[in-house]
Amino acid sequence: MDFGNGFGVGQTACKKGRDKMQEELKKYFITIDRDYKEGEVAVFRQKFCGKKVVNAVLLSTALGVYEAEINGKKVGEQMFAPGYTYYPRRVLYQEHDVTDLLSGGDGEENELTVYLGQGWYCGRFLCENKTQIYGEKPAVSWILRMKFADGEEKAIHSGTDAEELESPYEYAGEYDGEIYFARGCGDIIGHPAVFAGKTDFALEKTLTEVHVQEEMPVREVTVSGGRTILDFGQNFAGIVEIDPEF
C-alpha cells in the first residue's frame, strides 16, 4: 500500500479547500462609509434566522483589530485579533466553532456583532505618531457557515447589507487607551461600504494568540477634582472592568 501517495493526495485536497476559503474571505472586506478619523471604532451587526443548527463555524479577519460577538457573547479568547503582520504580504485569520453561541430553534433570531478598530493597520503607531501606515481605513471580513439538522447548509458573509451601529467607543488606540460609554449605544447609523483597497496578500491562520492572563484587584482609590483614580499598584497592559451594580 502506498501510504506516501495517499497522504500527498489528502494534502493536495486540503490545500485546495483552504486556498478557496482564503480567496473567498478576501472578497468580503467591508469598511466605514465616511472619512477617516483617528481612534474611531466601527460596529457592524448582521441579523439572521435559522433552523436547528448542528454545526457552525465563523471565519474572520481584519485589516486593523476586531472582536466578534454572537448573541452578546465574545467569539474566542484572542485579544487584538487578527494580530500584527506586515499587511502588504500577510494577514492572519481566525476560525472558531460557534455552534453553542447560536440560538437553535426554528425561526429564532441571531445577532453577529463585529467591533472594528484601526490597530496597527491605520491607527496611530510608531514613535513618529504616524497614522494610515498600511492603508486609509480599517476593514473586516467574515464568513459564517452553518449546517442544519435537516442536512441543509448555509453561509452568510460580511457585506453592505450589514448594519452599522452607533459605537460605544469615542476613542480607542494603541497608546492612549479607550474612551468607552458603558451605557451602550445601538442606534443604526448606516451601512458599511465595500473595501476598495488592495487584498493581494497571503491569508494564514493565527498560530499564536494574545489572551487575558490574570485578574488584578484595585489597590487604592483616590477621589480628586470630581474624578475617581483607580491605582492597581503596578504597570500593566489590560482592560478595566467596572461593576455598575457595586
Tab-separated table of C-alpha atoms in Angstrom, residues 14 16 19 38 45 48 56 62 87 92 98 104 108 119 121 153 158 165-167 173 200 202 225 229 237 240:
chain	number	residue	atom	x	y	z
A	14	CYS	CA	-6.936	20.006	1.888
A	16	LYS	CA	-7.158	23.419	-2.404
A	19	ASP	CA	-6.921	28.228	-0.709
A	38	GLU	CA	-8.032	58.592	14.171
A	45	ARG	CA	-24.257	43.983	13.018
A	48	PHE	CA	-30.109	36.176	10.675
A	56	ALA	CA	-21.496	26.488	12.782
A	62	ALA	CA	-9.423	42.259	9.573
A	87	TYR	CA	-0.023	43.692	5.836
A	92	LEU	CA	-3.928	36.371	9.681
A	98	VAL	CA	-19.589	28.903	17.261
A	104	GLY	CA	-31.003	26.714	17.995
A	108	GLU	CA	-35.070	32.258	16.222
A	119	GLY	CA	-4.911	48.922	15.239
A	121	TYR	CA	-3.062	48.971	10.083
A	153	GLU	CA	-26.081	24.049	4.647
A	158	SER	CA	-19.987	40.411	5.548
A	165	LEU	CA	-24.403	50.881	14.743
A	166	GLU	CA	-23.541	53.896	16.851
A	167	SER	CA	-20.299	52.964	18.604
A	173	GLY	CA	-5.784	53.477	20.305
A	200	ASP	CA	-3.307	40.664	-2.780
A	202	ALA	CA	-1.498	35.872	1.708
A	225	GLY	CA	-11.429	67.089	41.479
A	229	ILE	CA	-8.468	57.368	40.228
A	237	ALA	CA	-1.488	46.244	29.795
A	240	VAL	CA	-10.611	47.810	33.330
